Coordinates of C-alpha atoms in Angstrom, one line a residue:
Chain K
M1 CA 90.0 139.5 64.5
T2 CA 90.0 143.3 65.1
V3 CA 90.6 144.9 68.5
T4 CA 87.0 146.0 68.6
I5 CA 85.7 142.5 68.1
A6 CA 88.1 141.1 70.6
R7 CA 86.9 143.6 73.2
Q8 CA 83.3 142.8 72.4
M9 CA 83.9 139.1 72.7
I10 CA 85.8 139.5 76.0
G11 CA 82.9 141.7 77.3
A12 CA 80.4 139.0 76.2
E13 CA 82.5 136.4 78.0
L14 CA 82.4 138.5 81.2
L15 CA 78.7 139.0 80.8
K16 CA 78.1 135.2 80.7
L17 CA 80.1 134.7 83.8
R18 CA 79.0 137.6 86.0
R19 CA 75.3 137.0 85.2
N20 CA 75.6 133.5 86.5
R21 CA 74.3 134.1 90.0
A22 CA 75.3 130.7 91.5
L23 CA 78.8 131.0 90.2
L24 CA 79.2 134.5 91.4
A25 CA 77.8 133.7 94.9
F26 CA 80.2 130.8 95.4
A27 CA 83.2 132.7 94.0
L28 CA 82.4 135.6 96.4
L29 CA 82.0 133.1 99.2
L30 CA 85.4 131.6 98.5
G31 CA 87.3 134.7 97.6
V32 CA 85.8 137.3 99.9
A33 CA 83.7 135.7 102.6
T34 CA 86.4 133.4 103.8
I35 CA 88.8 136.4 104.3
A36 CA 86.1 138.2 106.2
L37 CA 85.4 135.1 108.3
Y38 CA 89.1 134.7 109.0
F39 CA 89.3 138.2 110.5
G40 CA 85.9 137.8 112.2
F41 CA 87.1 134.6 113.9
A42 CA 90.3 136.3 115.0
A43 CA 88.4 139.3 116.3
V44 CA 86.1 137.0 118.3
E45 CA 89.1 135.2 119.7
H46 CA 90.8 138.5 120.7
A47 CA 87.7 139.8 122.2
S48 CA 87.1 136.7 124.3
N49 CA 90.7 136.4 125.6
P50 CA 92.9 139.4 124.8
A51 CA 95.7 138.0 126.9
R52 CA 96.0 134.8 124.9
Y53 CA 95.0 136.1 121.4
G54 CA 96.5 139.3 120.0
P55 CA 94.6 141.8 117.9
A56 CA 92.9 140.4 114.8
G57 CA 94.5 142.7 112.3
G58 CA 98.0 144.1 111.6
A59 CA 100.8 142.8 109.4
P60 CA 100.8 139.1 110.6
H61 CA 97.1 138.6 109.9
F62 CA 97.4 140.5 106.6
E63 CA 100.1 138.0 105.6
R64 CA 97.8 135.0 106.4
S65 CA 94.9 136.7 104.5
V66 CA 97.1 137.1 101.5
R67 CA 98.0 133.4 101.5
I68 CA 94.4 132.5 101.9
G69 CA 93.6 134.6 98.9
G70 CA 96.5 133.5 96.7
L71 CA 96.9 129.8 97.4
F72 CA 93.8 128.5 99.0
F73 CA 90.3 129.9 98.9
G74 CA 91.0 132.7 96.3
A75 CA 92.6 129.9 94.2
L76 CA 89.4 127.9 94.5
A77 CA 87.4 130.9 93.3
A78 CA 89.7 131.2 90.4
I79 CA 89.3 127.5 89.6
L80 CA 85.5 127.8 89.8
I81 CA 85.4 130.8 87.5
G82 CA 88.0 129.3 85.1
A83 CA 86.2 126.0 84.9
E84 CA 82.9 127.8 84.1
A85 CA 84.5 129.9 81.4
G86 CA 86.2 126.9 79.8
T87 CA 83.1 124.7 79.7
A88 CA 80.0 127.0 79.6
D89 CA 79.7 127.3 75.8
I90 CA 80.2 123.5 75.4
S91 CA 77.8 122.4 78.1
S92 CA 75.1 124.8 77.1
G93 CA 75.3 123.8 73.4
V94 CA 76.0 127.4 72.4
F95 CA 79.6 126.5 71.2
R96 CA 78.0 125.0 68.1
D97 CA 76.2 128.2 67.3
L98 CA 79.4 130.3 67.9
V99 CA 81.4 128.0 65.6
A100 CA 78.6 128.3 62.9
T101 CA 79.2 132.0 62.8
G102 CA 82.5 131.3 60.9
R103 CA 84.6 132.9 63.7
S104 CA 87.9 131.1 64.2
R105 CA 87.7 128.5 67.0
L106 CA 91.0 129.7 68.3
A107 CA 89.5 133.2 68.7
L108 CA 86.5 131.6 70.6
F109 CA 89.0 130.0 72.9
A110 CA 91.3 133.0 73.3
V111 CA 88.6 135.2 74.8
R112 CA 87.6 132.8 77.5
A113 CA 90.8 133.3 79.6
P114 CA 90.6 137.2 79.7
G115 CA 86.9 137.0 80.6
A116 CA 87.6 134.5 83.4
I117 CA 90.7 136.3 84.7
L118 CA 88.9 139.7 84.8
L119 CA 86.1 138.3 87.0
T120 CA 88.6 136.4 89.1
L121 CA 90.7 139.5 89.7
A122 CA 87.5 141.4 90.6
V123 CA 86.5 138.7 93.2
N124 CA 89.9 138.1 94.6
G125 CA 90.7 141.8 94.5
L126 CA 87.7 142.5 96.6
G127 CA 88.8 139.8 99.0
F128 CA 92.2 141.5 99.1
V129 CA 90.7 144.8 99.9
V130 CA 88.6 143.3 102.6
G131 CA 91.7 141.7 104.1
L132 CA 93.6 144.9 103.9
A133 CA 90.8 146.9 105.5
C134 CA 90.5 144.4 108.3
S135 CA 94.3 144.4 108.8
F136 CA 94.2 148.2 109.4
L137 CA 90.9 148.4 111.3
L138 CA 91.7 145.5 113.7
A139 CA 95.4 146.2 114.0
G140 CA 95.2 147.4 117.6
S141 CA 98.8 147.5 118.9
L142 CA 100.2 145.5 116.0
P143 CA 102.2 147.1 113.2
T144 CA 100.2 147.6 109.9
P145 CA 101.5 146.4 106.6
G146 CA 103.6 148.9 104.6
V147 CA 102.8 150.3 101.2
G148 CA 105.5 148.1 99.5
I149 CA 104.3 144.8 100.9
V150 CA 100.7 145.8 100.2
L151 CA 101.5 146.4 96.5
E152 CA 103.7 143.3 96.3
S153 CA 100.8 141.3 97.8
A154 CA 98.3 142.7 95.4
G155 CA 100.5 141.8 92.5
W156 CA 101.0 138.3 93.8
I157 CA 97.3 137.8 94.3
A158 CA 96.7 139.0 90.8
L159 CA 99.4 136.6 89.4
S160 CA 98.1 133.7 91.3
S161 CA 94.5 134.4 90.2
A162 CA 95.6 134.7 86.6
V163 CA 97.7 131.5 86.6
I164 CA 95.2 129.3 88.3
G165 CA 92.3 130.8 86.4
M166 CA 94.1 130.1 83.1
L167 CA 94.9 126.6 84.2
A168 CA 91.2 125.9 84.8
V169 CA 90.2 127.6 81.5
G170 CA 92.6 125.4 79.6
V171 CA 91.6 122.1 81.3
G172 CA 87.9 123.1 81.0
S173 CA 88.2 123.8 77.3
A174 CA 90.1 120.5 76.8
S175 CA 87.7 118.3 78.8
G176 CA 84.4 120.2 78.1
S177 CA 83.2 119.0 81.5
R178 CA 82.9 121.2 84.6
A179 CA 83.0 118.3 87.0
V180 CA 86.2 116.9 85.4
T181 CA 87.8 120.3 85.4
L182 CA 87.0 121.0 89.0
T183 CA 88.1 117.6 90.2
A184 CA 91.4 117.7 88.1
V185 CA 92.5 121.3 89.0
I186 CA 91.3 121.3 92.6
G187 CA 92.9 117.8 93.0
L188 CA 96.2 119.1 91.6
E189 CA 96.1 122.3 93.7
T190 CA 95.2 120.6 97.0
V191 CA 95.6 116.8 97.3
A192 CA 98.3 116.2 94.6
T193 CA 100.4 119.2 95.5
Q194 CA 100.4 118.3 99.2
L195 CA 101.3 114.7 98.5
L196 CA 104.0 115.4 95.9
V197 CA 105.6 118.1 98.0
Q198 CA 106.2 115.5 100.7
A199 CA 107.6 113.0 98.2
T200 CA 111.3 113.7 98.7
A201 CA 112.2 111.0 96.1
L202 CA 111.0 113.4 93.4
G203 CA 113.7 115.8 94.3
Q204 CA 113.8 119.0 92.3
A205 CA 111.0 117.8 90.0
R206 CA 108.6 119.1 92.7
D207 CA 109.7 122.6 91.7
A208 CA 107.5 122.1 88.6
L209 CA 104.3 122.2 90.7
P210 CA 102.4 125.5 90.1
N211 CA 101.7 126.1 93.8
V212 CA 105.3 125.6 94.7
A213 CA 106.3 128.2 92.1
L214 CA 103.6 130.6 93.3
G215 CA 104.6 130.1 96.9
Q216 CA 108.1 131.0 96.0
L217 CA 107.0 134.2 94.4
N218 CA 104.8 135.4 97.3
P219 CA 106.1 138.4 99.1
F220 CA 106.3 136.5 102.4
S221 CA 108.1 133.2 103.1
S222 CA 107.1 130.3 101.0
P223 CA 104.6 127.8 102.6
Y224 CA 106.7 125.0 101.0
D225 CA 109.9 125.8 102.9
N226 CA 111.5 122.4 102.1
L227 CA 111.6 123.5 98.5
T228 CA 113.5 126.5 97.1
L229 CA 113.8 127.6 93.6
S230 CA 114.9 130.9 92.1
A231 CA 112.4 133.6 91.1
A232 CA 113.4 133.2 87.5
L233 CA 112.8 129.5 87.6
A234 CA 109.4 130.0 89.3
V235 CA 108.4 132.4 86.6
L236 CA 109.4 129.8 84.0
V237 CA 107.4 127.1 85.7
L238 CA 104.3 129.3 85.8
L239 CA 104.8 130.3 82.1
G240 CA 105.1 126.6 81.3
W241 CA 101.8 125.8 83.0
I242 CA 100.1 128.7 81.3
L243 CA 101.4 127.7 77.9
V244 CA 100.6 124.0 78.3
S245 CA 97.1 124.6 79.5
A246 CA 96.5 127.2 76.8
A247 CA 97.8 124.8 74.2
I248 CA 95.7 121.8 75.1
G249 CA 92.6 124.0 75.5
A250 CA 93.1 125.7 72.1
W251 CA 93.9 122.4 70.4
R252 CA 90.8 120.7 71.7
T253 CA 88.6 123.7 70.9
A254 CA 89.9 123.7 67.4
V255 CA 89.4 120.0 66.7
R256 CA 86.3 119.3 68.8
D257 CA 83.1 118.2 67.0
A258 CA 80.7 121.0 67.7
Chain F
M1 CA 73.9 125.5 37.2
T2 CA 76.8 127.5 38.8
H3 CA 77.8 129.3 42.0
A4 CA 75.9 132.3 40.6
T5 CA 72.6 130.4 40.7
N6 CA 73.2 128.0 43.6
I7 CA 73.9 129.3 47.1
I8 CA 74.9 125.8 48.3
E9 CA 76.8 123.2 46.2
T10 CA 78.4 120.0 47.2
E11 CA 80.3 117.5 45.1
G12 CA 80.9 113.9 46.3
L13 CA 80.5 115.0 49.9
T14 CA 81.0 112.0 52.2
K15 CA 81.1 111.6 55.9
R16 CA 82.1 108.4 57.7
F17 CA 82.1 107.6 61.3
G18 CA 84.4 104.6 61.5
D19 CA 83.1 102.0 59.0
R20 CA 79.6 103.6 58.9
V21 CA 79.0 105.9 56.0
V22 CA 76.5 108.6 57.1
V23 CA 76.6 110.8 54.0
S24 CA 77.7 109.2 50.7
G25 CA 78.9 111.1 47.6
L26 CA 76.3 113.9 47.9
D27 CA 76.0 116.3 44.9
L28 CA 73.6 118.9 46.2
R29 CA 72.4 122.1 44.5
V30 CA 70.4 124.7 46.5
P31 CA 69.1 127.5 44.3
R32 CA 69.3 131.1 45.6
G33 CA 66.2 132.8 46.8
T34 CA 64.2 129.7 47.5
A35 CA 62.8 127.9 50.5
F36 CA 64.6 124.6 50.0
G37 CA 63.5 121.5 51.9
F38 CA 65.9 118.8 52.8
L39 CA 64.0 115.6 53.4
G40 CA 64.9 112.4 54.9
H41 CA 64.0 109.8 57.5
N42 CA 65.5 110.2 61.0
G43 CA 69.2 109.3 60.7
A44 CA 69.3 109.7 56.9
G45 CA 72.2 112.2 57.2
K46 CA 70.4 115.6 57.1
T47 CA 71.9 117.0 60.2
T48 CA 75.3 115.6 59.4
L49 CA 75.2 117.5 56.1
M50 CA 74.3 120.8 57.8
R51 CA 77.1 120.2 60.4
M52 CA 79.6 119.8 57.6
L53 CA 78.5 122.9 55.8
L54 CA 78.7 124.9 59.0
G55 CA 82.2 123.6 59.9
L56 CA 80.9 121.8 63.0
T57 CA 82.4 118.5 61.8
A58 CA 84.9 117.8 59.0
P59 CA 83.9 115.8 55.9
S60 CA 85.7 112.6 55.1
A61 CA 85.7 113.4 51.4
G62 CA 84.3 115.7 48.8
W63 CA 83.9 119.4 48.2
M64 CA 81.4 122.0 49.3
W65 CA 80.7 125.7 48.6
I66 CA 78.5 128.3 50.2
D67 CA 77.8 131.4 48.1
G68 CA 80.7 130.4 45.8
H69 CA 83.2 130.2 48.7
R70 CA 85.0 126.9 49.1
L71 CA 84.7 125.2 52.5
P72 CA 86.5 124.9 54.8
A73 CA 89.2 127.0 53.3
E74 CA 87.0 130.2 53.1
R75 CA 84.8 129.3 56.0
A76 CA 84.9 132.7 57.7
V77 CA 83.7 134.6 54.6
A78 CA 81.3 131.9 53.5
L79 CA 79.5 131.8 56.9
A80 CA 79.6 135.6 57.5
R81 CA 76.1 135.9 56.1
V82 CA 74.7 132.5 57.1
G83 CA 72.4 132.1 60.0
A84 CA 71.8 128.6 61.3
I85 CA 69.9 126.6 63.8
V86 CA 71.3 123.1 64.1
E87 CA 69.1 120.4 65.8
E88 CA 67.6 122.9 68.3
P89 CA 68.6 126.4 69.3
H90 CA 70.7 126.4 72.4
F91 CA 71.2 129.4 74.7
H92 CA 72.7 130.2 78.0
S93 CA 69.6 129.7 80.1
H94 CA 70.7 132.0 82.9
L95 CA 70.9 135.0 80.5
T96 CA 68.0 136.9 79.0
G97 CA 67.0 136.6 75.4
R98 CA 68.6 140.0 74.7
E99 CA 71.8 139.0 76.5
N100 CA 72.0 135.8 74.5
L101 CA 71.8 137.8 71.3
R102 CA 74.5 140.1 72.6
I103 CA 76.8 137.1 73.1
V104 CA 76.5 136.1 69.4
A105 CA 76.5 139.7 68.2
A106 CA 79.9 140.2 69.9
V107 CA 81.2 137.3 67.8
R108 CA 79.6 138.4 64.6
G109 CA 80.9 142.0 64.7
A110 CA 80.0 145.6 65.4
E111 CA 77.1 145.8 63.0
A112 CA 75.3 142.8 64.5
Q113 CA 75.0 144.8 67.8
T114 CA 72.7 147.3 66.1
R115 CA 70.5 144.5 64.8
I116 CA 69.6 143.1 68.1
E117 CA 66.4 145.1 68.7
P118 CA 65.1 144.9 65.1
A119 CA 65.7 141.1 65.2
L120 CA 63.8 140.7 68.5
A121 CA 61.0 142.9 67.1
R122 CA 60.9 140.8 63.9
V123 CA 60.3 137.6 65.7
G124 CA 57.9 139.2 68.2
L125 CA 60.1 138.8 71.3
S126 CA 60.8 142.5 72.2
E127 CA 58.5 142.4 75.2
R128 CA 60.0 139.2 76.6
A129 CA 63.6 139.8 75.7
G130 CA 64.5 141.0 79.2
E131 CA 63.4 137.6 80.7
R132 CA 65.8 134.7 81.3
V133 CA 65.7 132.1 78.5
K134 CA 65.0 129.3 81.0
T135 CA 61.4 130.8 81.3
Y136 CA 60.9 130.6 77.5
S137 CA 58.6 128.1 75.8
Q138 CA 59.9 125.9 72.9
G139 CA 58.3 128.2 70.4
M140 CA 59.9 131.3 71.9
R141 CA 63.3 129.6 71.9
Q142 CA 62.8 128.7 68.2
R143 CA 61.9 132.4 67.5
L144 CA 64.9 133.6 69.5
G145 CA 67.0 131.2 67.4
V146 CA 65.7 132.9 64.3
A147 CA 66.4 136.3 65.8
R148 CA 70.0 135.1 66.3
C149 CA 70.2 134.2 62.6
L150 CA 68.9 137.7 61.7
L151 CA 71.8 139.5 63.5
I152 CA 73.8 139.4 60.3
D153 CA 71.2 140.2 57.6
P154 CA 71.6 136.6 56.3
Q155 CA 71.6 135.6 52.7
L156 CA 71.1 132.0 53.7
L157 CA 69.3 130.5 56.7
M158 CA 69.9 126.9 57.6
L159 CA 67.3 125.5 59.9
D160 CA 67.4 122.0 61.1
E161 CA 64.0 120.5 61.9
P162 CA 62.6 124.0 62.8
M163 CA 59.0 122.8 63.2
N164 CA 59.9 120.2 65.9
G165 CA 58.0 120.9 69.1
L166 CA 55.9 123.7 67.7
D167 CA 52.1 123.7 68.2
P168 CA 49.9 124.2 65.1
A169 CA 49.8 128.0 65.7
G170 CA 53.6 128.1 66.0
I171 CA 54.0 126.0 62.8
L172 CA 51.7 128.4 60.9
E173 CA 53.6 131.4 62.3
F174 CA 56.9 129.8 61.4
R175 CA 55.8 129.0 57.9
G176 CA 54.7 132.6 57.4
M177 CA 58.1 133.8 58.6
V178 CA 60.0 131.5 56.2
R179 CA 57.9 132.8 53.3
E180 CA 58.6 136.4 54.3
L181 CA 62.3 135.7 54.5
V182 CA 62.2 134.2 51.0
A183 CA 60.2 137.1 49.7
E184 CA 63.1 139.4 50.9
G185 CA 65.4 137.5 48.5
R186 CA 67.0 135.2 51.2
T187 CA 67.4 131.5 50.8
V188 CA 66.0 129.3 53.6
F189 CA 67.4 125.8 53.7
L190 CA 65.4 123.7 56.1
S191 CA 65.7 120.0 56.9
S192 CA 62.7 118.1 58.1
H193 CA 61.0 114.8 58.2
L194 CA 57.6 116.6 58.3
L195 CA 56.8 116.2 54.6
D196 CA 53.5 118.0 54.7
E197 CA 55.3 121.1 56.1
I198 CA 57.9 121.0 53.4
E199 CA 55.2 120.7 50.8
K200 CA 53.4 123.8 52.2
T201 CA 56.5 125.9 52.8
C202 CA 59.1 125.1 50.2
D203 CA 59.7 125.8 46.5
A204 CA 62.3 123.1 46.0
A205 CA 63.6 120.1 47.8
A206 CA 66.1 117.3 48.0
I207 CA 65.4 113.8 49.3
I208 CA 68.2 112.0 51.1
D209 CA 68.0 108.3 52.1
Q210 CA 70.6 106.4 53.9
G211 CA 73.1 109.1 53.2
R212 CA 72.5 109.2 49.5
L213 CA 70.8 111.9 47.5
I214 CA 67.8 110.3 45.8
A215 CA 66.1 113.3 44.1
Q216 CA 66.3 117.1 44.0
G217 CA 64.6 119.9 42.2
P218 CA 61.5 122.1 42.2
L219 CA 58.6 120.6 44.1
E220 CA 56.5 120.4 41.0
A221 CA 59.1 118.4 39.3
L222 CA 59.5 116.1 42.3
L223 CA 55.8 115.6 42.5
A224 CA 55.3 115.1 38.7
S225 CA 54.2 111.5 38.5
E226 CA 55.6 109.1 35.9
T227 CA 52.1 107.9 35.4
A228 CA 48.7 109.7 35.2
D229 CA 45.9 108.5 37.4
V230 CA 42.4 109.8 37.2
E231 CA 39.4 109.3 39.5
I232 CA 36.0 109.2 37.8
G233 CA 32.9 109.8 39.8
C234 CA 30.0 108.2 37.8
R235 CA 26.8 106.2 37.9
P236 CA 26.5 103.3 37.6
P237 CA 30.1 102.6 38.5
D238 CA 30.1 98.9 37.7
R239 CA 29.2 99.5 34.1
A240 CA 31.8 102.2 33.8
F241 CA 34.4 99.8 35.3
E242 CA 33.6 97.1 32.6
L243 CA 33.7 99.6 29.8
L244 CA 37.0 101.2 30.9
R245 CA 38.7 97.9 31.6
R246 CA 38.8 97.3 27.8
H247 CA 39.5 100.9 26.8
P248 CA 42.8 101.3 24.8
A249 CA 43.8 104.5 26.6
V250 CA 43.5 102.8 30.1
A251 CA 46.4 100.9 31.5
S252 CA 44.6 99.7 34.6
T253 CA 41.3 100.2 36.5
S254 CA 40.3 99.9 40.1
A255 CA 36.9 100.4 41.8
I256 CA 36.5 103.3 44.3
P257 CA 33.4 104.3 46.2
G258 CA 31.0 105.9 43.7
G259 CA 33.3 105.5 40.7
V260 CA 36.4 104.1 39.1
R261 CA 40.1 105.0 39.4
I262 CA 42.1 104.5 36.2
R263 CA 45.7 104.8 35.2
L264 CA 46.0 106.2 31.7
S265 CA 48.3 104.7 29.1
R266 CA 48.0 108.0 27.1
R267 CA 47.8 111.3 28.9
D268 CA 45.5 112.7 26.2
G269 CA 43.0 109.9 26.6
V270 CA 40.7 111.6 29.2
A271 CA 38.5 113.4 26.7
S272 CA 37.8 110.3 24.7
I273 CA 37.1 108.3 27.8
N274 CA 34.6 110.9 29.0
A275 CA 32.9 111.0 25.6
E276 CA 32.7 107.2 25.6
L277 CA 31.2 107.0 29.1
V278 CA 28.6 109.6 28.3
G279 CA 27.8 107.9 25.0
A280 CA 27.2 104.7 26.9
G281 CA 24.6 106.4 29.1
I282 CA 26.8 106.6 32.1
A283 CA 26.4 109.8 34.1
V284 CA 29.8 111.3 34.8
F285 CA 29.9 113.9 37.5
R286 CA 33.6 114.1 38.4
L287 CA 36.9 113.7 36.5
E288 CA 39.8 114.4 38.7
A289 CA 43.5 114.0 38.1
V290 CA 45.2 112.3 41.1
H291 CA 48.2 114.3 42.4
E292 CA 50.7 112.5 44.5
T293 CA 51.6 114.2 47.8
L294 CA 55.2 114.7 48.7
E295 CA 54.7 112.1 51.4
Q296 CA 53.5 109.5 48.9
R297 CA 56.4 110.5 46.6
F298 CA 58.9 110.4 49.4
L299 CA 57.8 107.0 50.6
Q300 CA 57.7 105.7 47.0
I301 CA 61.3 106.9 46.3
T302 CA 62.8 105.9 49.6
T303 CA 61.1 102.6 49.7
R304 CA 62.3 101.8 46.2
I305 CA 65.9 102.6 47.2
G306 CA 66.0 101.6 50.8
G307 CA 63.6 98.7 50.7
Q308 CA 62.0 99.9 53.9
P309 CA 58.8 102.0 54.2

């Protein structure tokens, strides 16, 4: 596959996703509107009782908005987009027609992830920009985030979006079902992670959870403060999840009856 | 017959699902530049064969070639100039017709992008190409499927039950399109259980029954009867019936309204029969060879093999 064809195929993948109005609306709701709502709610609180509630912006609220984007609602947007990218061709029946072109099935799989990640980055990037703007506009007397922490946060949001998006693409391509993918990945990211993190009997095995590794790499303190792992190990854990999800997605795409 | 004359060849092609044999030892030859009908009852194995040729499912045994390229080893090059619609054309319903073609053109390569507008024009969809596919009728989807096949200037088009769901005008239009494509030197391989349509559209055909190939060849050869039947319109028919019953060139007789139907034991016996009837004072006003339709032939063959009408 030439670079031109790869670029065209990624562009086509992006077209499929961004023209899906329902998907885009829900992704924007999760990745952008929740950040705006968070600051809007804090602004209302501050306006109603300034003595009790501080200004809605500044560095502390920026930190919370980054976590919302990286580990919670932005992650849900990434899962939504990744699940759609992984399953859209199969559920619509177009996969059969794409396979019938003679193009390698692995190539058909390989372009799904960049398409999904590009759209996820756009959505969560917009959420990040909204959070950053609100942090400055509503800072009041609070200190604003510095350039370094802003850049680190942007990089972490991008990393989180890419890892979780890739995970959803892999599971989606393997299962072929959007419902199964959403249930499995959201279940892992929310319910399973919360339960397993509390299961002290599992010891260091809990470090292998993707959210724990992502939490460790975030520029602020980890939300899983009972677990600590080195940055290098966290990177390895995330690479492992990316490789495993890519491998099962690629394998199933290659052997699936179209 | 070789790869030079046949665009599709299979040898001993077999597909099993568990213990069930869906396609059994198929030796198929599809000549280039023809409209080739692939006939069979529902569930006979037509779609499974197409799916194997297109790499959608792996065969259990046997060999297959498209345009001389061995499958699946040379799948990419073999399918580079093959356009196909399997079962029914599927699209991303939230995208427009044009956007759906852009998706496949991206997979096909740079040249395919330049063929989007000509392909839409060819199937008469230029004006509706900006509308979402979910608003398209069945016929429009079928035409968009053909446009998708034309993105690569195909040598071979494989269409699975293409007339399904089309109204009479759509069928007529589709038939015309197939003939145009064949006139351009392309091969159109179409599977169907609509025998009348195959007879009107195709030059050659193969008949598959319970996964086995029963017959293949030019339509005239498939339709050529082993016996020669003639209908004779005459007056009075009862006298003609009696006379012909004893005639040496007649194998069997049966009465029909206003005449007699005979089966000849010698194909050259018609002239003597006519002379004899006229000589006996019987007015002969019609002598007509009875041609079997593809439907009759199909039912005859598949009934003989499968034991089921």
